[in-house]
């Protein structure tokens, strides 16, 4: 029986990074440039930006996140509207275009989360310190305003630079459980009485936004995302990241802010980058999936009708819904970045919007840093920092790197799962079939949520079917977890 106690998961992660073209370490010159930053950008810019440090800004993120990209603040306005302010970390203040740090970030284009180790796009001195909207620190930010009307539609507001101060670093699971009545109010909220009303107002605004988006045809997809729990380089468990009301606040606010940013750049007449999901070329297959479940979709792609089908299925069979979602996601095709110059927008089929970008995570995604620079140029009526060719090349490269980063992360989930299951060869598990095609048949264990391939020829089983499988092979270095049907 294989002994995986000495498996070097960090080494496996680094090899995976390099195999997909990523540089896992910051070169000395990049670290030297980061360490040379004095951190006085907020002080130097204080007189030229709006001072909003008095507002009750807060962030909601994962419990271990230190690279905080945004903070939020809401207030009631006239006629039942809710004014939302989203402050996004001003990373460009420390990482100008073509600087040493920028050139390295442009190669990787994204932070990569492998469980055993995080490979940030920017050095920790920036992403976890100077350009992070950390609690009780004065930080530069780009603020985008928009109003949520009673029906949930959005009226764009202003965009401007500001000085902000995060008053509370909150955690998704704790805030979500409280909002859903499953847990008491988090201690961080009880310490600041005004924060309770602020979070309830944010939740109200998010519910409006979500309801309106659903009415427009935004798709309710719920794929299972597993994450390794690692302590002292030992894999303790594999857990599913659950959705909750707190995550919906951030999701809806970021979608709103990204839409406003995109519209602002288009009105300024600048070539920009859109985040798109094309009209699905495999719509006939999606129609077939729905038809097998007794739902008639139109022959022409229609996001609103697909949304209705997904909502019905989620209510009818929540346990199998993540696997249905994954099937639909694969048929829809991946998200992409494309240059937009004012003509023929492609749109984002899943969000049911025509004009959209990514702009709210510049510590973690390079596209967002590009958008930040474009917005600054438009605000200052200055020359755009990127020409059409640069925008087009950046969009294509960032799409490539995003897809590669997902492959690294999926590979590492399987490598960590193989370590977690060490010593259990021959054990029988309850599972659910997640894929059945010519490429192979796959199943996910009920617990831990490990996915692997069912070896040998398998006939007569379908996605969503519950089965019993026997674990027959593990190989962390190759990311292999292999099963066979147990009966």
XYZ file of C-alpha atoms in Angstrom:
487
model
C 0.000 0.000 0.000
C 1.392 3.404 -1.015
C 2.575 5.706 1.771
C 1.671 9.295 0.877
C 2.803 10.831 4.155
C 6.003 12.019 2.505
C 4.357 13.300 -0.661
C 5.590 16.821 -1.422
C 2.347 18.587 -2.353
C 4.124 21.925 -2.611
C 6.504 20.404 -5.134
C 3.570 18.935 -7.076
C 1.854 22.338 -7.082
C 4.960 24.097 -8.365
C 5.437 21.545 -11.115
C 1.792 21.981 -12.102
C 2.262 25.748 -12.209
C 5.271 25.477 -14.496
C 3.678 22.822 -16.701
C 0.924 25.315 -17.566
C 3.324 28.201 -18.128
C 3.116 29.999 -14.777
C 6.033 31.300 -12.756
C 5.452 30.164 -9.147
C 8.048 32.476 -7.594
C 8.679 36.201 -7.798
C 12.096 36.980 -9.301
C 14.495 38.914 -7.025
C 14.036 42.122 -9.019
C 10.255 41.984 -8.487
C 10.660 41.419 -4.746
C 13.215 44.243 -4.577
C 10.801 46.605 -6.338
C 7.972 45.658 -3.964
C 10.158 46.034 -0.875
C 11.323 49.455 -2.069
C 7.783 50.886 -2.026
C 7.388 53.343 0.839
C 3.623 53.011 1.313
C 3.015 56.742 1.360
C 0.769 56.879 -1.716
C -2.375 57.644 0.365
C -0.588 60.494 2.130
C 0.741 61.985 -1.105
C -2.638 61.757 -2.869
C -4.785 62.869 0.087
C -5.407 66.414 -1.183
C -6.308 65.341 -4.716
C -8.895 62.650 -3.904
C -12.159 62.558 -1.948
C -11.820 61.724 1.736
C -14.407 59.050 2.575
C -12.688 57.552 5.598
C -15.621 58.592 7.808
C -18.043 56.167 6.098
C -18.743 52.778 7.671
C -16.930 50.734 5.032
C -16.748 46.965 5.528
C -15.492 43.964 3.600
C -16.872 40.430 3.374
C -14.483 37.724 2.230
C -13.079 34.306 3.122
C -11.831 33.957 6.699
C -8.195 33.690 5.592
C -8.236 36.392 2.890
C -5.737 39.192 3.291
C -5.706 40.491 -0.290
C -8.869 42.563 0.132
C -9.884 44.120 -3.181
C -13.071 45.928 -2.241
C -15.155 47.382 0.572
C -18.800 48.417 0.458
C -21.120 51.039 1.924
C -24.852 51.669 1.377
C -27.337 54.358 2.320
C -31.032 54.929 1.711
C -31.905 57.566 -0.854
C -35.060 59.175 -2.196
C -38.033 57.237 -3.547
C -36.958 53.984 -1.944
C -33.648 53.793 -3.767
C -30.511 52.405 -2.156
C -27.225 54.098 -3.022
C -24.321 51.657 -3.177
C -20.671 52.611 -3.054
C -18.068 49.979 -3.923
C -14.465 51.005 -3.246
C -11.894 49.010 -5.234
C -8.237 48.927 -4.193
C -6.156 51.395 -6.235
C -3.456 48.921 -7.221
C -2.260 51.103 -10.097
C -1.067 53.659 -7.541
C 1.720 51.201 -6.684
C 1.969 49.182 -9.898
C 2.175 51.511 -12.910
C 2.077 50.087 -16.403
C 5.366 48.555 -17.630
C 6.947 48.669 -14.159
C 8.977 45.681 -12.961
C 6.096 44.385 -10.845
C 3.605 44.966 -13.658
C 5.622 42.968 -16.178
C 5.607 39.921 -13.889
C 1.882 40.291 -13.139
C 1.184 40.533 -16.871
C 2.751 37.096 -17.380
C 0.728 35.182 -14.745
C -2.348 37.491 -14.946
C -4.057 35.905 -11.929
C -3.627 34.614 -8.408
C -3.836 30.823 -8.283
C -5.255 28.912 -5.314
C -3.928 25.363 -5.012
C -4.977 24.508 -1.459
C -1.483 23.659 -0.271
C -0.211 27.052 -1.400
C -1.456 30.330 -2.864
C 0.477 31.845 -5.757
C -0.482 35.532 -5.723
C -0.329 37.738 -8.792
C 1.388 40.439 -6.745
C 3.954 40.163 -3.931
C 2.509 40.002 -0.412
C 3.909 43.445 0.404
C 1.324 44.758 -2.053
C -1.593 42.339 -2.194
C -1.699 41.707 1.569
C -0.506 45.113 2.689
C -0.137 48.332 0.707
C -2.787 47.677 -1.956
C -5.099 45.623 0.262
C -8.073 47.386 1.852
C -7.025 46.032 5.215
C -8.930 46.953 8.396
C -8.158 50.280 10.069
C -5.725 51.386 7.376
C -5.971 54.466 5.160
C -6.051 53.228 1.581
C -6.459 54.677 -1.896
C -9.408 53.332 -3.870
C -11.479 53.754 -6.987
C -15.080 54.266 -5.886
C -18.008 53.393 -8.128
C -21.519 54.499 -7.204
C -24.850 53.148 -8.420
C -28.417 53.282 -7.186
C -30.635 50.230 -6.841
C -34.213 51.170 -7.621
C -37.262 49.560 -6.035
C -37.588 46.980 -8.820
C -33.896 46.084 -8.606
C -32.706 47.795 -11.765
C -29.590 49.940 -11.558
C -28.989 53.606 -12.274
C -25.257 54.268 -12.786
C -23.614 56.937 -10.656
C -20.199 58.526 -10.361
C -16.730 57.014 -10.427
C -13.898 58.759 -8.614
C -10.716 58.270 -6.607
C -10.987 58.365 -2.829
C -9.294 57.710 0.469
C -11.131 54.986 2.433
C -10.743 53.082 5.684
C -12.138 49.570 6.187
C -13.951 49.535 9.553
C -14.776 45.794 9.682
C -13.324 42.683 8.038
C -16.222 40.226 7.932
C -16.373 36.549 6.950
C -18.813 35.071 4.414
C -19.930 32.056 6.436
C -20.496 34.014 9.659
C -22.444 36.865 8.047
C -24.377 34.500 5.790
C -25.457 32.252 8.665
C -26.605 35.290 10.665
C -28.606 36.770 7.765
C -30.252 33.395 7.191
C -31.164 33.021 10.886
C -28.875 30.020 11.381
C -26.378 31.602 13.784
C -26.072 34.569 16.144
C -24.788 37.914 15.026
C -21.021 37.846 14.430
C -18.934 39.483 17.136
C -17.484 41.984 14.663
C -20.999 43.332 14.053
C -22.041 43.463 17.711
C -18.944 45.568 18.408
C -20.225 48.275 16.034
C -24.002 48.733 16.464
C -24.377 50.790 13.259
C -22.890 47.896 11.281
C -25.983 45.761 11.845
C -28.222 48.215 9.995
C -25.572 48.638 7.306
C -25.406 44.875 6.619
C -29.191 44.536 6.614
C -29.401 47.354 4.079
C -26.739 45.698 1.929
C -28.712 42.444 2.088
C -31.908 44.264 1.066
C -30.151 45.843 -1.904
C -28.635 42.500 -2.954
C -32.011 40.752 -2.805
C -33.461 43.443 -5.078
C -30.582 43.098 -7.513
C -30.793 39.314 -7.547
C -34.541 39.273 -8.122
C -34.269 41.727 -11.007
C -31.389 39.815 -12.603
C -33.395 36.587 -12.431
C -36.331 38.302 -14.123
C -34.013 39.364 -16.947
C -32.770 35.807 -17.472
C -29.576 35.617 -15.413
C -28.811 31.933 -14.932
C -28.944 30.322 -11.484
C -26.032 27.888 -11.697
C -24.633 26.034 -8.697
C -21.601 23.878 -9.415
C -19.838 22.244 -6.483
C -16.452 23.793 -5.762
C -14.314 21.638 -3.476
C -11.413 23.053 -1.464
C -8.778 21.200 0.507
C -8.446 21.944 4.208
C -4.702 21.931 4.839
C -2.911 22.356 8.151
C 0.877 22.145 8.494
C 1.015 20.687 4.969
C -1.349 17.873 5.945
C -4.617 17.447 4.043
C -7.331 17.169 6.700
C -10.463 17.240 4.565
C -12.048 18.269 1.299
C -15.024 20.587 1.736
C -17.601 22.087 -0.572
C -17.767 25.873 -0.608
C -21.385 26.650 0.218
C -23.364 29.555 -1.190
C -25.028 31.957 1.274
C -26.635 35.374 1.555
C -23.339 37.113 2.306
C -21.788 35.763 -0.898
C -24.849 36.982 -2.783
C -24.293 40.499 -1.431
C -20.789 40.626 -2.843
C -21.728 38.846 -6.063
C -24.575 41.245 -6.843
C -22.626 44.339 -5.828
C -19.643 43.345 -7.965
C -21.851 42.618 -10.969
C -23.420 46.046 -10.535
C -20.067 47.797 -10.168
C -18.562 45.971 -13.157
C -21.510 46.973 -15.322
C -21.149 50.625 -14.317
C -17.406 50.567 -15.006
C -17.991 49.032 -18.441
C -20.619 51.598 -19.361
C -18.400 54.450 -18.194
C -15.533 53.386 -20.479
C -17.849 52.892 -23.433
C -19.304 56.398 -23.008
C -15.737 57.714 -22.876
C -15.138 56.125 -26.283
C -12.151 54.069 -25.179
C -11.337 50.599 -26.478
C -11.849 48.346 -23.490
C -12.139 44.709 -22.436
C -15.473 42.947 -22.088
C -16.116 39.803 -20.106
C -18.362 37.661 -22.315
C -20.070 34.296 -22.519
C -21.096 33.776 -26.110
C -24.492 32.556 -27.280
C -24.057 28.812 -26.787
C -23.197 26.850 -29.934
C -24.384 23.652 -28.200
C -27.878 24.980 -27.567
C -29.420 21.874 -29.192
C -27.706 19.752 -26.549
C -29.031 22.029 -23.802
C -32.515 21.660 -25.307
C -31.985 17.889 -25.185
C -30.949 17.955 -21.513
C -34.070 19.969 -20.632
C -36.295 17.791 -22.809
C -35.145 14.655 -20.994
C -36.480 16.281 -17.830
C -39.796 17.247 -19.371
C -39.049 20.910 -20.064
C -39.424 22.373 -23.566
C -36.819 24.998 -24.437
C -37.177 27.047 -27.637
C -34.973 26.116 -30.627
C -33.263 29.530 -30.525
C -31.042 30.326 -27.477
C -33.091 32.043 -24.799
C -31.498 32.844 -21.426
C -34.805 33.622 -19.700
C -36.341 30.251 -20.614
C -33.164 28.421 -19.586
C -33.261 30.313 -16.296
C -36.833 29.120 -15.694
C -35.776 25.519 -16.346
C -32.834 25.759 -13.935
C -34.945 27.313 -11.186
C -37.511 24.545 -11.554
C -34.850 21.839 -11.368
C -33.139 23.373 -8.351
C -36.415 23.401 -6.447
C -37.364 19.882 -7.536
C -34.016 18.144 -6.926
C -31.489 20.308 -5.026
C -29.151 17.353 -4.374
C -28.553 16.668 -8.063
C -28.786 20.295 -9.192
C -25.009 20.986 -8.978
C -24.344 18.175 -11.444
C -27.036 19.440 -13.810
C -25.460 22.900 -13.474
C -22.057 21.497 -14.392
C -23.521 19.846 -17.494
C -25.099 23.143 -18.565
C -21.903 25.099 -17.824
C -19.906 22.793 -20.105
C -22.449 23.208 -22.887
C -22.575 26.985 -22.484
C -18.836 27.284 -22.976
C -16.252 29.238 -20.982
C -16.140 32.921 -20.209
C -13.726 34.991 -22.273
C -12.140 38.405 -22.388
C -12.492 40.271 -25.683
C -11.642 43.744 -26.893
C -14.653 46.039 -27.325
C -14.328 49.175 -29.433
C -17.933 50.314 -29.491
C -19.173 47.969 -32.218
C -21.082 44.689 -32.062
C -21.008 43.706 -28.364
C -21.060 39.942 -27.758
C -22.704 40.069 -24.336
C -22.676 37.769 -21.332
C -25.282 35.059 -21.887
C -25.196 33.772 -18.291
C -25.724 37.207 -16.742
C -28.216 38.312 -19.416
C -26.310 41.557 -19.982
C -24.743 43.068 -23.094
C -21.982 45.224 -21.598
C -19.837 43.795 -18.807
C -16.228 43.743 -17.646
C -14.060 42.677 -14.697
C -12.810 45.563 -12.597
C -13.272 44.791 -8.901
C -10.310 42.491 -8.102
C -7.098 44.229 -9.278
C -4.965 42.540 -6.599
C -5.850 39.140 -8.054
C -6.678 39.635 -11.766
C -4.654 41.522 -14.341
C -7.663 42.461 -16.495
C -9.033 44.434 -13.556
C -5.769 46.375 -13.321
C -5.993 47.241 -17.023
C -9.576 48.455 -16.559
C -8.483 50.551 -13.576
C -5.871 52.315 -15.686
C -8.390 52.940 -18.460
C -10.875 54.414 -15.983
C -8.203 56.695 -14.543
C -7.329 57.916 -18.028
C -10.980 58.664 -18.769
C -11.440 60.484 -15.445
C -8.373 62.609 -16.092
C -9.173 63.228 -19.761
C -5.710 61.924 -20.497
C -4.389 59.717 -23.266
C -5.403 56.069 -23.021
C -2.538 53.922 -21.699
C -3.374 51.083 -24.125
C -3.891 51.041 -27.871
C -6.291 48.681 -29.656
C -3.630 46.069 -30.368
C -2.471 45.994 -26.732
C -6.066 45.628 -25.528
C -6.759 42.802 -27.964
C -3.559 40.932 -27.059
C -4.162 41.377 -23.332
C -7.734 40.054 -23.605
C -6.582 36.952 -25.461
C -3.676 36.301 -23.083
C -5.766 36.786 -19.933
C -8.355 34.338 -21.297
C -5.598 31.812 -21.932
C -4.114 32.228 -18.455
C -7.496 32.037 -16.722
C -8.281 28.721 -18.377
C -4.808 27.410 -17.519
C -5.141 28.515 -13.887
C -8.383 26.559 -13.549
C -6.593 23.461 -14.832
C -3.885 23.909 -12.200
C -6.460 24.329 -9.437
C -8.532 21.317 -10.558
C -5.405 19.188 -10.807
C -4.357 20.122 -7.281
C -7.799 19.334 -5.859
C -7.379 15.801 -7.262
C -3.800 15.524 -5.980
C -4.905 16.600 -2.495
C -7.917 14.291 -2.677
C -5.596 11.378 -3.484
C -3.535 12.166 -0.379
C -6.688 12.457 1.725
C -7.864 9.000 0.616
C -4.517 7.310 1.297
C -4.991 3.954 3.015
C -8.530 3.500 1.694
C -7.842 1.463 -1.428
C -10.581 -1.178 -1.640
C -13.090 0.813 0.426
C -16.610 1.217 -0.956
C -18.241 4.673 -1.071
C -21.606 6.171 -1.965
C -21.224 8.372 -5.043
C -23.088 10.210 -7.775
C -22.255 10.086 -11.468
C -20.996 13.478 -12.678
C -19.981 12.666 -16.241
C -20.791 9.951 -18.758
C -19.484 10.288 -22.305
C -17.037 8.786 -24.787
C -14.242 10.528 -22.860
C -15.016 8.492 -19.755
C -17.352 8.087 -16.818
C -16.793 10.072 -13.625
C -18.298 10.017 -10.167
C -18.083 12.151 -7.024
C -18.106 10.633 -3.563
C -20.805 11.821 -1.184
C -18.111 12.416 1.442
C -15.475 13.534 1.057
C -16.541 15.233 -2.225
C -13.762 13.639 -4.271
C -14.267 13.176 -7.996
C -12.559 10.411 -9.945
C -12.835 8.257 -13.018
C -14.737 4.988 -13.068
C -12.360 2.560 -14.725
C -13.260 -0.239 -17.143
C -16.122 -0.128 -19.573
C -19.241 1.347 -18.053
C -22.641 1.172 -19.731
C -26.153 2.036 -18.769
C -25.446 4.727 -16.180
C -26.217 8.422 -16.512
C -25.310 11.750 -14.940
C -27.057 12.196 -11.600
C -27.373 8.476 -10.917
C -26.424 7.311 -7.415
C -23.951 4.432 -7.395
C -21.566 2.612 -5.097
C -17.919 2.676 -6.117
C -14.767 0.991 -4.896
C -11.527 2.954 -4.696
C -8.949 1.083 -6.798
C -6.060 3.479 -7.437
C -4.494 6.735 -6.204
C -1.633 8.763 -7.644
C -1.192 12.264 -6.178
C 1.686 13.126 -8.507
C -0.527 12.508 -11.550
C -3.757 13.726 -9.961
C -5.405 10.317 -10.423
C -8.305 9.026 -8.324
C -9.763 5.854 -9.849
C -12.909 3.918 -8.959
C -14.791 0.893 -10.184
C -18.458 0.127 -9.769
C -18.950 -1.910 -6.600
C -22.124 -3.629 -7.695
